[in-house]
mmCIF file of C-alpha atoms in Angstrom:
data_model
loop_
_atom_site.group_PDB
_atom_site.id
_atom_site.type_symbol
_atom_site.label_atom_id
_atom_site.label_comp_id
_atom_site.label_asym_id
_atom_site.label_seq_id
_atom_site.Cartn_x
_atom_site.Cartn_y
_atom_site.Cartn_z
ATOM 1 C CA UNK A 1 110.933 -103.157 110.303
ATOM 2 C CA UNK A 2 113.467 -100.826 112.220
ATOM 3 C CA UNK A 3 117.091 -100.671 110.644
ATOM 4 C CA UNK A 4 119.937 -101.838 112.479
ATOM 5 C CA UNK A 5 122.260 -98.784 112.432
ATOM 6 C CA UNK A 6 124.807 -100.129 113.334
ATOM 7 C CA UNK A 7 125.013 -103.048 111.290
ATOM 8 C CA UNK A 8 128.815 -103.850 111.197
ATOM 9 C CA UNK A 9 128.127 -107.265 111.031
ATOM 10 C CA UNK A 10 125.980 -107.392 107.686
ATOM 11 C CA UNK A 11 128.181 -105.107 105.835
ATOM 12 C CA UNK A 12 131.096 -107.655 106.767
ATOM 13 C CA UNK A 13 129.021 -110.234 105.554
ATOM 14 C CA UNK A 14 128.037 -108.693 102.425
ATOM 15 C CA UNK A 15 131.463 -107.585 101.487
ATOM 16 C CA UNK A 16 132.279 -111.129 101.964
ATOM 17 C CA UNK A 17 129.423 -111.822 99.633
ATOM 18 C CA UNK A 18 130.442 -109.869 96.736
ATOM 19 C CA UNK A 19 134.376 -111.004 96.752
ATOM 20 C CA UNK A 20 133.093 -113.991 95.900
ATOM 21 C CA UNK A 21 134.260 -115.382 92.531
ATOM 22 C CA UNK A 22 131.643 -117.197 90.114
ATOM 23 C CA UNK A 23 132.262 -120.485 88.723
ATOM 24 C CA UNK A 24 132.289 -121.564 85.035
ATOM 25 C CA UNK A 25 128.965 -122.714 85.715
ATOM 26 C CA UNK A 26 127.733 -119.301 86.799
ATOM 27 C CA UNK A 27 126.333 -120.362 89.858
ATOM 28 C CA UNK A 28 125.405 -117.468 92.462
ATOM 29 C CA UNK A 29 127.925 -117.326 94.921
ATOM 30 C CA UNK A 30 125.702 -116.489 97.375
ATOM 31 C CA UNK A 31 122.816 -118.783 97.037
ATOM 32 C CA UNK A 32 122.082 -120.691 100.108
ATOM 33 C CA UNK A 33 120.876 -124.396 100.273
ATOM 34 C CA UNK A 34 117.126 -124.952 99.757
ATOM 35 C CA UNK A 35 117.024 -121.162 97.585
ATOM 36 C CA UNK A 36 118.064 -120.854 93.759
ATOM 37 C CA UNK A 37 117.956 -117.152 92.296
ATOM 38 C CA UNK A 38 117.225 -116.972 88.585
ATOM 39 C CA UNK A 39 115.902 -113.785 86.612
ATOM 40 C CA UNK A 40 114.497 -115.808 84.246
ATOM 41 C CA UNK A 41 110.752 -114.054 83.444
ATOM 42 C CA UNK A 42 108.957 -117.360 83.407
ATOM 43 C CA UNK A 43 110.458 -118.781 86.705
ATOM 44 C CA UNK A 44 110.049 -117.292 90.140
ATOM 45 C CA UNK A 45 112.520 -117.635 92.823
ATOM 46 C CA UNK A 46 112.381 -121.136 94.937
ATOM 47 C CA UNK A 47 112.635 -121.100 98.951
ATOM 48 C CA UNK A 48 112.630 -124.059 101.015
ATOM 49 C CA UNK A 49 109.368 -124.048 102.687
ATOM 50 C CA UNK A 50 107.628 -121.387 101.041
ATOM 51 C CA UNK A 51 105.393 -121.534 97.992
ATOM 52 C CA UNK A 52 104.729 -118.298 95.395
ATOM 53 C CA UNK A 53 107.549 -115.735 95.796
ATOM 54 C CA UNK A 54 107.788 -113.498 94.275
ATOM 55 C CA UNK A 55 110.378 -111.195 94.932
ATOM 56 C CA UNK A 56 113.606 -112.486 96.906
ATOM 57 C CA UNK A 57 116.171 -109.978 98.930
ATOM 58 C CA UNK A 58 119.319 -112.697 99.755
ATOM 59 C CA UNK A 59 121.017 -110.270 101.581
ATOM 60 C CA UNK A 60 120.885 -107.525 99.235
ATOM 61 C CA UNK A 61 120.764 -109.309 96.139
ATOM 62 C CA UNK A 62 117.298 -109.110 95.312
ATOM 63 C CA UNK A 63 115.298 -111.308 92.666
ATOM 64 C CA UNK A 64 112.170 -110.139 91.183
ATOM 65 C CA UNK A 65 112.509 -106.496 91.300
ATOM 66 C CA UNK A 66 110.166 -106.546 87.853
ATOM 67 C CA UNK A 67 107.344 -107.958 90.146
ATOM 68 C CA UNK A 68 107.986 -105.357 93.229
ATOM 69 C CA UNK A 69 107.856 -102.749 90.442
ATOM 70 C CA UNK A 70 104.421 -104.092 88.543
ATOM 71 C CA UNK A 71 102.934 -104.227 92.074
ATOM 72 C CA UNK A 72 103.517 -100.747 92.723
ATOM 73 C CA UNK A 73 102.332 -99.993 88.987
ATOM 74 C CA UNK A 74 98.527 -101.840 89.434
ATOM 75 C CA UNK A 75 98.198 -100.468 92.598
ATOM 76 C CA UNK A 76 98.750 -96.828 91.101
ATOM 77 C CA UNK A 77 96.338 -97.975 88.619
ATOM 78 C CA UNK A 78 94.022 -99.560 90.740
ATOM 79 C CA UNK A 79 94.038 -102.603 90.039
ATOM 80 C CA UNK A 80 93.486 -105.324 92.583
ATOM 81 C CA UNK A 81 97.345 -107.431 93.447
ATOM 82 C CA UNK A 82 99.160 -109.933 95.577
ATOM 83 C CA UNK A 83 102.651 -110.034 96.002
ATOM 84 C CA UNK A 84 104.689 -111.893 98.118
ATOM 85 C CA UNK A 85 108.025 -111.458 99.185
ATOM 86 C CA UNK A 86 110.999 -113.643 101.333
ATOM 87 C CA UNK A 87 113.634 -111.554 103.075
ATOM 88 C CA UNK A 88 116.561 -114.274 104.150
ATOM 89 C CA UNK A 89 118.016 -113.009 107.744
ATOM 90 C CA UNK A 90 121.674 -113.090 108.570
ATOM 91 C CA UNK A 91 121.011 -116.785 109.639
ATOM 92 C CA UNK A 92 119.759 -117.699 106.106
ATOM 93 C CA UNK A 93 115.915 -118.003 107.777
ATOM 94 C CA UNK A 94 113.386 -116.706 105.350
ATOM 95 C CA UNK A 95 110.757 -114.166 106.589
ATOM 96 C CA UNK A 96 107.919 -113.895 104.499
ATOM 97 C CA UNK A 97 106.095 -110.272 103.865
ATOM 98 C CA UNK A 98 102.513 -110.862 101.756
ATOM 99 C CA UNK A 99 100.887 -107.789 100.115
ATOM 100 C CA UNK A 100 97.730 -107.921 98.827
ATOM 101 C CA UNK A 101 95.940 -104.780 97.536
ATOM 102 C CA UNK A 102 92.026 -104.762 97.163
ATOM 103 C CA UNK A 103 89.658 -100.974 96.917
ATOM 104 C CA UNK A 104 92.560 -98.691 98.203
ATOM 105 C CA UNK A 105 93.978 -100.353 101.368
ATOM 106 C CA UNK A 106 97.020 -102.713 101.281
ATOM 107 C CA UNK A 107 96.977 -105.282 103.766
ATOM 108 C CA UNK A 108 100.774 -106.243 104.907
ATOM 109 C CA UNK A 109 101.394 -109.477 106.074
ATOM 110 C CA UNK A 110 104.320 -110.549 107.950
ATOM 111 C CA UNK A 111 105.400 -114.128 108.629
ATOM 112 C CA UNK A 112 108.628 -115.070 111.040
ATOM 113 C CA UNK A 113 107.343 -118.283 112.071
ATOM 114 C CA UNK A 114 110.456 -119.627 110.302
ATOM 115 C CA UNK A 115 112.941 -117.149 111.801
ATOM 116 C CA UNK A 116 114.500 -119.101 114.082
ATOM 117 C CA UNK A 117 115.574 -115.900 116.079
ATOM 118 C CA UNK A 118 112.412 -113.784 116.093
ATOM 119 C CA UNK A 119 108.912 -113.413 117.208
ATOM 120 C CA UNK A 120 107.858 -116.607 115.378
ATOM 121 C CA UNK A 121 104.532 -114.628 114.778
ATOM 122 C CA UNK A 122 102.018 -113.495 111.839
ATOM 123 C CA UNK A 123 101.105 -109.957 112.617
ATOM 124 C CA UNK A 124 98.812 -107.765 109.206
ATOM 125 C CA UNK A 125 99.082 -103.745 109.032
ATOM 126 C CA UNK A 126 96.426 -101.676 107.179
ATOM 127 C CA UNK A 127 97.843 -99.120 104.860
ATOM 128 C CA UNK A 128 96.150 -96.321 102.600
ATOM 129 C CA UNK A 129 99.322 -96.406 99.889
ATOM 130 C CA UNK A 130 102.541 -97.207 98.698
ATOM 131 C CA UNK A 131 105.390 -95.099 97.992
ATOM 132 C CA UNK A 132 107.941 -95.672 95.278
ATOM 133 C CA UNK A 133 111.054 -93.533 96.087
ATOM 134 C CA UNK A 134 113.984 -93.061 93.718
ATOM 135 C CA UNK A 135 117.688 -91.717 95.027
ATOM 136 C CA UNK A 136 120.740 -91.832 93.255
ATOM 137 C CA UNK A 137 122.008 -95.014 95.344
ATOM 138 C CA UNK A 138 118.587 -96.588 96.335
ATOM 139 C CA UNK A 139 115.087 -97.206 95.547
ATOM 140 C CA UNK A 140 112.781 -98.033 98.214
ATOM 141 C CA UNK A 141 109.119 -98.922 98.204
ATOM 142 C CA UNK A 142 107.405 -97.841 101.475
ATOM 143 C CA UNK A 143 103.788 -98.760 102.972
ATOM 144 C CA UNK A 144 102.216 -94.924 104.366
ATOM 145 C CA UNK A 145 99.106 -94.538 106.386
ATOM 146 C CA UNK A 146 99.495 -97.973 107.943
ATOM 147 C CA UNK A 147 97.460 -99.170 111.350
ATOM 148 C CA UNK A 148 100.855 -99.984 113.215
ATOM 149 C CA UNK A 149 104.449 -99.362 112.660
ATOM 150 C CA UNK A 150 107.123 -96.012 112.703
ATOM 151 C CA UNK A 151 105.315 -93.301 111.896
ATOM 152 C CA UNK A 152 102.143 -95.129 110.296
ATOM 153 C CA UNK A 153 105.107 -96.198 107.994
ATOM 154 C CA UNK A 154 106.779 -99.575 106.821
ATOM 155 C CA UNK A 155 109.593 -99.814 104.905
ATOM 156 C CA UNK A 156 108.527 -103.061 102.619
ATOM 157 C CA UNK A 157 111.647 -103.309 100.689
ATOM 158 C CA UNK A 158 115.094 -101.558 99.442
ATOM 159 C CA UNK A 159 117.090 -101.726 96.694
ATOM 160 C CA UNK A 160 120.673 -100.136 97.118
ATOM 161 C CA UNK A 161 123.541 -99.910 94.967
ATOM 162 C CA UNK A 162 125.896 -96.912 96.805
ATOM 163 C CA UNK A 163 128.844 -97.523 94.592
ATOM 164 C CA UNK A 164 130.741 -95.469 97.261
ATOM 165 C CA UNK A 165 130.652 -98.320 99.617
ATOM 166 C CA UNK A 166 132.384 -101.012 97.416
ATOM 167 C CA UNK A 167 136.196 -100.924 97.630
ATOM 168 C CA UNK A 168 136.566 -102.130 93.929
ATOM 169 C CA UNK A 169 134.622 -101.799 90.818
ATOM 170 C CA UNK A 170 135.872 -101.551 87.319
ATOM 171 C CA UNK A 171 135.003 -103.638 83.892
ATOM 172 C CA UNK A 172 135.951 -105.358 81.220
ATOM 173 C CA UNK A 173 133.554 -105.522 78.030
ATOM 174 C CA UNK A 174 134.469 -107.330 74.674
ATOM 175 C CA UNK A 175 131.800 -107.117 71.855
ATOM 176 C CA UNK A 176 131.813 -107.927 68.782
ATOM 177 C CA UNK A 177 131.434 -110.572 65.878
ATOM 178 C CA UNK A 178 134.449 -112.131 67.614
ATOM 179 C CA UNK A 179 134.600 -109.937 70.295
ATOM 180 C CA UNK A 180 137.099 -107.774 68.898
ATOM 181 C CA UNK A 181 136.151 -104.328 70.385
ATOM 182 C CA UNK A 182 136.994 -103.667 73.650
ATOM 183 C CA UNK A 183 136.302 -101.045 76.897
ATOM 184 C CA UNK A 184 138.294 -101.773 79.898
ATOM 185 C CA UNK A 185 138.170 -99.358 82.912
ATOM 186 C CA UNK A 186 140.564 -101.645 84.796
ATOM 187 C CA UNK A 187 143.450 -101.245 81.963
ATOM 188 C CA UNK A 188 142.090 -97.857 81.201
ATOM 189 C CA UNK A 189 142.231 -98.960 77.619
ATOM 190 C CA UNK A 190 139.354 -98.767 74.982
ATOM 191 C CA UNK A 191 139.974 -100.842 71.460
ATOM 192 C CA UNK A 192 137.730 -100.659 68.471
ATOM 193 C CA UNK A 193 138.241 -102.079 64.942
ATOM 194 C CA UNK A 194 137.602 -99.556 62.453
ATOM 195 C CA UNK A 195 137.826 -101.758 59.537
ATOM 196 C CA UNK A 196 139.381 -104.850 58.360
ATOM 197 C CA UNK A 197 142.704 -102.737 58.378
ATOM 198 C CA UNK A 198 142.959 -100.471 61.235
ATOM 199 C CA UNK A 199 142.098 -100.572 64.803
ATOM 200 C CA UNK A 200 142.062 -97.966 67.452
ATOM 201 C CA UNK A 201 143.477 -98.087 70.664
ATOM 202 C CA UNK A 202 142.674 -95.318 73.523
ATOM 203 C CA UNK A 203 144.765 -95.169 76.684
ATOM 204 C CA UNK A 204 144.681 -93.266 80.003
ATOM 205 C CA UNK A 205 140.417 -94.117 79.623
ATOM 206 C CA UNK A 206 138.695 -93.409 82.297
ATOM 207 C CA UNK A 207 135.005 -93.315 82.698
ATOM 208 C CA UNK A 208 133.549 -90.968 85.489
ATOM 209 C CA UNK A 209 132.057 -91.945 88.786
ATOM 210 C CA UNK A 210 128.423 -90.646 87.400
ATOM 211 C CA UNK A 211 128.366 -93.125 84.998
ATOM 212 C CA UNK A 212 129.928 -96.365 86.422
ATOM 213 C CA UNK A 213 127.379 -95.021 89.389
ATOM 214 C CA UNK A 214 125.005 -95.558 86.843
ATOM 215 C CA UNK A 215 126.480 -99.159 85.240
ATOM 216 C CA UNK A 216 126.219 -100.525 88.691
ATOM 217 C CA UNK A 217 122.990 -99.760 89.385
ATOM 218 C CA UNK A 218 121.741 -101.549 85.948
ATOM 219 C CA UNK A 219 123.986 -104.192 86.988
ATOM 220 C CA UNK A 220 122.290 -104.446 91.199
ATOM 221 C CA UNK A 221 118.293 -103.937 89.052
ATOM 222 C CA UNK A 222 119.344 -107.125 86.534
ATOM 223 C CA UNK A 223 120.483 -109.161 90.002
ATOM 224 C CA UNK A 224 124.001 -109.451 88.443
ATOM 225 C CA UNK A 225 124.678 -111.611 91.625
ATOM 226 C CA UNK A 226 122.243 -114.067 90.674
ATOM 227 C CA UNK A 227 122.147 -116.881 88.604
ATOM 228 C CA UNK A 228 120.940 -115.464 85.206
ATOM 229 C CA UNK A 229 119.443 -116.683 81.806
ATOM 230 C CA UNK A 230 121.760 -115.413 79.500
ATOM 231 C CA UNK A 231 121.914 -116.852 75.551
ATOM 232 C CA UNK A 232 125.338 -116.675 73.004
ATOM 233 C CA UNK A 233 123.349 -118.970 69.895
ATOM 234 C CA UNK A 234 120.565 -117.798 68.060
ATOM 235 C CA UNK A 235 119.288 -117.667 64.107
ATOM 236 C CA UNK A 236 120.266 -113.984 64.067
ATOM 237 C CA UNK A 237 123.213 -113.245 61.543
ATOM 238 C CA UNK A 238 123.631 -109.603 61.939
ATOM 239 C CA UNK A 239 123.692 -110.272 66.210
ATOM 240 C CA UNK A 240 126.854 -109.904 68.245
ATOM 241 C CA UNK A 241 128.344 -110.996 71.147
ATOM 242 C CA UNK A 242 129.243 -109.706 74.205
ATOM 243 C CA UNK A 243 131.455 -110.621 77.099
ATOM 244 C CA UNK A 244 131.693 -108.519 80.238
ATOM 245 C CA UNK A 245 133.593 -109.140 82.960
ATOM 246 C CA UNK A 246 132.564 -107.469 86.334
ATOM 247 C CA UNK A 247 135.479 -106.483 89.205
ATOM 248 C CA UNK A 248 133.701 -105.896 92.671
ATOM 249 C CA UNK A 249 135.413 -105.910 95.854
ATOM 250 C CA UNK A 250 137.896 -108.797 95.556
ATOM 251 C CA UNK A 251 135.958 -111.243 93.537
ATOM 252 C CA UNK A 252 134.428 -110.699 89.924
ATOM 253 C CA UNK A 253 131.652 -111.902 87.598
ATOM 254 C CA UNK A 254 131.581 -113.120 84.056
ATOM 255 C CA UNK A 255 128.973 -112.877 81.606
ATOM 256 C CA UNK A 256 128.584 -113.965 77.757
ATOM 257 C CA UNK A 257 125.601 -113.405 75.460
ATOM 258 C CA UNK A 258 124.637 -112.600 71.979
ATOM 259 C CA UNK A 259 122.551 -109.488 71.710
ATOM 260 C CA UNK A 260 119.952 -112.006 70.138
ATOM 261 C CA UNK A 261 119.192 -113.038 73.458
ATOM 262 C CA UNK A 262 115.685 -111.471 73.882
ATOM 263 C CA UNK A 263 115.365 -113.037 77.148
ATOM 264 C CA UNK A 264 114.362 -110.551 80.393
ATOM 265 C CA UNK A 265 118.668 -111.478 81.330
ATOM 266 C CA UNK A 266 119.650 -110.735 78.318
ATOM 267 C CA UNK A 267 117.586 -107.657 77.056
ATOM 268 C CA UNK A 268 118.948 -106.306 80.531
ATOM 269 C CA UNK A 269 122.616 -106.770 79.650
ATOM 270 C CA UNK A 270 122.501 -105.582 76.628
ATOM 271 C CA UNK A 271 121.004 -102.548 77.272
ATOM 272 C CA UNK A 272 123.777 -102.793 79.753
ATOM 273 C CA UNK A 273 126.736 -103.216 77.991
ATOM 274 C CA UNK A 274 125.208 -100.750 74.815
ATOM 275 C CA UNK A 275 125.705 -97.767 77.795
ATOM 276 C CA UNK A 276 128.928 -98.618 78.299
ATOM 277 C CA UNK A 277 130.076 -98.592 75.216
ATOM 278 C CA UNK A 278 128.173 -95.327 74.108
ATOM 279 C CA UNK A 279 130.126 -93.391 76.713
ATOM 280 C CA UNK A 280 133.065 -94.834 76.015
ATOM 281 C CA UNK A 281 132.643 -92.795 72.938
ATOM 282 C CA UNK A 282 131.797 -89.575 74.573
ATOM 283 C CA UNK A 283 134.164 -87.323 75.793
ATOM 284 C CA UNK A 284 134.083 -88.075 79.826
ATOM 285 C CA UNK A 285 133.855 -84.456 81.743
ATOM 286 C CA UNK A 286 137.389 -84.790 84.366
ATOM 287 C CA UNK A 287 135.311 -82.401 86.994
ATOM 288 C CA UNK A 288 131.977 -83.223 86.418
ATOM 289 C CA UNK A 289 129.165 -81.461 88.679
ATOM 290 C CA UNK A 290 129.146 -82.658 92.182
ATOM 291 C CA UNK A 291 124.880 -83.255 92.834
ATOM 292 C CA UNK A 292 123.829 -84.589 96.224
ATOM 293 C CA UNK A 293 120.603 -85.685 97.047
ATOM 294 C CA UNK A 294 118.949 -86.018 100.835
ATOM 295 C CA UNK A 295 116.712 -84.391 103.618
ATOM 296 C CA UNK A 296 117.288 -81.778 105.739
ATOM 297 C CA UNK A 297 118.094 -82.885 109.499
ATOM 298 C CA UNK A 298 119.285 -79.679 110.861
ATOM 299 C CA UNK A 299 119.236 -75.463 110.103
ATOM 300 C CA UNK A 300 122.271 -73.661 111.947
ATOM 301 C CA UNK A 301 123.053 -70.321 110.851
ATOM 302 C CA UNK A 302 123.826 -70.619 107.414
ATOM 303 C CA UNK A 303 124.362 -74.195 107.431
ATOM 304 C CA UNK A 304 122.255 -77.142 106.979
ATOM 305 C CA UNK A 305 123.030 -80.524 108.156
ATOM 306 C CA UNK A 306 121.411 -83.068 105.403
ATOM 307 C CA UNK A 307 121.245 -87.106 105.408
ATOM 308 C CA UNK A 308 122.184 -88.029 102.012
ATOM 309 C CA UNK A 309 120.028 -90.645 99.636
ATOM 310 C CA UNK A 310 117.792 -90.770 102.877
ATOM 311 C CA UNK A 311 114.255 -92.273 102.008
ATOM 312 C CA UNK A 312 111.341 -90.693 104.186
ATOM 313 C CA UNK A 313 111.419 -93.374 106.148
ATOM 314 C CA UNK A 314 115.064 -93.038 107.225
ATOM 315 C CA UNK A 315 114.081 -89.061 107.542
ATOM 316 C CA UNK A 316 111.483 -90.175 109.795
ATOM 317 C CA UNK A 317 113.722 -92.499 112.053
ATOM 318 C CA UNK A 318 116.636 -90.171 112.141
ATOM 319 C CA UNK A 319 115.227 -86.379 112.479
ATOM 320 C CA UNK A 320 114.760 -86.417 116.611
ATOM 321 C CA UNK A 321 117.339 -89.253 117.422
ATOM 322 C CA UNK A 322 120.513 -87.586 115.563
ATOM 323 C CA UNK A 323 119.898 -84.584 117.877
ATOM 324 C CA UNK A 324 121.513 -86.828 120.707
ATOM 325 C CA UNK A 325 123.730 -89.548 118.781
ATOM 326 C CA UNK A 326 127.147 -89.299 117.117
ATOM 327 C CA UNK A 327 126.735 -89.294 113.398
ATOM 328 C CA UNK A 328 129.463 -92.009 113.083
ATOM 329 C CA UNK A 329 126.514 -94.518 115.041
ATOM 330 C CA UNK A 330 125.042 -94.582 111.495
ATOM 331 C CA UNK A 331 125.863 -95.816 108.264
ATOM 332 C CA UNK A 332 124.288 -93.292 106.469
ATOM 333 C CA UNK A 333 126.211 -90.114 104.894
ATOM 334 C CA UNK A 334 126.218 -86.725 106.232
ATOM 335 C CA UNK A 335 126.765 -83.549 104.891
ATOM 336 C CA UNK A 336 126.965 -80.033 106.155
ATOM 337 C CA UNK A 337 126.441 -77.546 103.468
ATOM 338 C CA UNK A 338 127.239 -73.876 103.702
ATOM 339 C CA UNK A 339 126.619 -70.337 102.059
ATOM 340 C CA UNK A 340 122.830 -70.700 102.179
ATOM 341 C CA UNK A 341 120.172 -69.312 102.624
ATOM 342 C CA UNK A 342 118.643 -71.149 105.276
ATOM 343 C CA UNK A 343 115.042 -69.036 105.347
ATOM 344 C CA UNK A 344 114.657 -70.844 102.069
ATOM 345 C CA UNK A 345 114.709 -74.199 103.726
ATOM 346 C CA UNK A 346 113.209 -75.804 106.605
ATOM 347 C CA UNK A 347 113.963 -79.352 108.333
ATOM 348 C CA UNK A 348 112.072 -82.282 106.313
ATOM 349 C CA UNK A 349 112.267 -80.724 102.892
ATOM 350 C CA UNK A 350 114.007 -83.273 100.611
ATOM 351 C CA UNK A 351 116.821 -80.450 98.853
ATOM 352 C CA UNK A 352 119.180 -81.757 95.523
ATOM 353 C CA UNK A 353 122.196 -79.333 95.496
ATOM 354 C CA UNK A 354 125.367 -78.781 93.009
ATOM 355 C CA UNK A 355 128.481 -78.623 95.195
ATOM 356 C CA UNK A 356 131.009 -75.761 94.909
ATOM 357 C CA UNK A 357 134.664 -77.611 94.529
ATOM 358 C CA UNK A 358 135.194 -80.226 96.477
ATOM 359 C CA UNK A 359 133.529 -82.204 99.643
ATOM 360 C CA UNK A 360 136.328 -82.488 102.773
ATOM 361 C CA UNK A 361 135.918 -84.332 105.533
ATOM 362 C CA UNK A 362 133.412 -87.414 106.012
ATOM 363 C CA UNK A 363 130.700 -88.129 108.579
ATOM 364 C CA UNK A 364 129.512 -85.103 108.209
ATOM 365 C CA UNK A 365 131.833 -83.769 104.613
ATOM 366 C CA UNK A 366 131.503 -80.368 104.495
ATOM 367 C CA UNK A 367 130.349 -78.118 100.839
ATOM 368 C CA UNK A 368 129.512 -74.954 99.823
ATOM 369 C CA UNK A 369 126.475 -75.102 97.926
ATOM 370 C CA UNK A 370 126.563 -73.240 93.982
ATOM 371 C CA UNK A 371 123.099 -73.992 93.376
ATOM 372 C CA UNK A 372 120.188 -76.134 95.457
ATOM 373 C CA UNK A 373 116.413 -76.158 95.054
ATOM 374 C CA UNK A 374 113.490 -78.594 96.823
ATOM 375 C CA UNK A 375 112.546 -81.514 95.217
ATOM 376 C CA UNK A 376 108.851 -82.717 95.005
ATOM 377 C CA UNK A 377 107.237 -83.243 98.497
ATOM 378 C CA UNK A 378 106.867 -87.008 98.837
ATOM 379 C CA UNK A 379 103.810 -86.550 100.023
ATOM 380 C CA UNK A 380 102.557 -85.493 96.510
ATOM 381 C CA UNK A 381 103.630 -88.974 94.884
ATOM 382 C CA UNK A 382 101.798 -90.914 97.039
ATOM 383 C CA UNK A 383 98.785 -92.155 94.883
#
């Protein structure tokens, strides 16, 4: 399925998404009628109208990632797998993408009959593999060698959490017995109880953009959006609680569990909140390494125009079209990096380069480059 560039319209809609607030009852702000999202292990997601999902993307809030991910792990093992997964549309219609892998080929089927704006048709692609791609701000899984689509290619589904693109993100996590420690990025204060008579209070806290890049991806793989499983009772005595509070956009999200909770929700968020509060006792770097991450588009000179956290498949769309289109047309990130030695590189290798300073400018920013290498061919991964 072809991306919609310019897609102004769905990032309105999922900023209005986000801002939502939760209620006391932690429903999912932006579950639709007939669909209820739950991470709970033993329950898969529920869509009017269709039976087995699997895996559910609600407009970027996506449901069964586990499922996408043991997929790709049996077919790099060979074993034999269905999966089946519902994609809502802006609408809130469900389309309905079936993979079933059997002796090397995947067979792709895709199902709009219920799309109440599109083909209304069931069309299956052959493909020889999948391809599990990992960027700093996305994951994608891609179908290669396929009898029909861009570039014998299909993007099946992707998972992005570009921290860069939400206006507003900071926390609030309590843990404790009684929940008497404390890390708050939005006060910039961290409080811990030492002992029954003294407690420490940090100010001016701040913790860098790596690592809250980091928190919110945990936060996008656990479906933090979605309506989750989460325990505070148990036999445990030597278990804590936890309370986190999420800020994103101009809503937030509240959570409370004990770290007894050995449910898939509640491993997750504990694992979760245990990052947080391990580098909230490390010493945070104030000008940390700048590392991007993307393919090559263009070789001028000594400058080469990359498309940052690209997949191949975005390569693939974008390398002949951008030669003629504005970059602003795309809601991607571009970057023109200088000082390098461009007989090094070629357009279509996949680079990951340490800025020197700062980035200026946007769309495309502009870097000199201390240090860059090529990462491994995608090709290579492909089972």
């Amino acid at each position: 399925m072809k991306k919609l560039y310019c897609s102004f319209l769905l990032l309105t809609f999922l900023f209005i998404l986000t801002a939502c607030n939760a209620s006391d009852e932690g429903k999912n702000p932006i579950d639709k009628e007939g669909s209820h999202a739950t991470s709970n292990d033993n329950v898969k997601p529920s869509v009017k109208g269709v039976k087995n999902v699997d895996v559910l993307n609600t407009h970027g809030s996506i449901e069964g990632v586990e499922r996408m991910k043991n997929f790709y792990d049996n077919l790099q093992n060979g074993i034999s797998s269905d999966l089946r997964i519902v994609h809502y549309t802006i609408e809130g219609d469900p389309i309905v993408t079936d993979l079933n892998y059997k002796e090397d080929t995947i067979k792709v089927t895709y199902d709009s009959t219920r799309d109440k704006f599109g083909s209304g048709k069931i069309t299956t692609v052959i493909c020889n593999n999948l391809l599990e791609e990992v960027n700093p701000t996305n994951t994608s899984y891609i179908a290669t060698g396929c009898s029909d689509g861009f570039f014998g290619m299909d993007e099946i589904l992707e998972i992005e959490y570009n921290l860069a693109r939400q206006d507003l993100f900071e926390l609030e996590l309590k843990y404790g017995e009684k929940l008497e420690n404390e890390v708050n990025t939005k006060t910039e204060e961290v409080t811990k109880v030492i002992n029954s008579k003294e407690t420490r209070t940090t100010s001016d806290f701040q913790l860098s953009t790596q690592v809250k890049q980091e928190v919110f991806k945990r936060l996008v793989m656990a479906n933090y959006l979605g309506d989750l499983d989460l325990k505070t009772t148990c036999q445990s005595e030597e278990s804590r609680d936890y309370y986190l509070k999420v800020y994103i956009n101009g809503g937030d999200r509240e959570y409370h569990w004990s770290s007894c909770d050995q449910g898939s929700d509640g491993v997750k968020f504990t694992e979760i909140a245990e990052y947080v509060i391990m580098q909230s006792e490390m010493e945070q770097t104030e000008n940390p390494e700048t590392v991007i991450q993307g393919y090559i588009l263009q070789v001028k000179d000594d400058t080469l125009l990359v498309g940052v956290d690209l997949n191949i498949f975005d390569y693939e769309l974008l390398k002949d079209e951008i030669q003629n289109t504005e970059l602003d047309a795309y809601v991607f990130d571009f970057i023109s990096l200088e000082g390098v030695n461009t007989e090094e590189f070629k357009i279509g290798d996949k680079i990951e380069a340490v800025i020197k300073g700062s980035i200026t400018g946007s769309n495309p920013g502009r870097a000199k480059v201390e240090e860059m290498k090529k990462q491994q061919p995608v090709e290579s991964i492909v089972p």
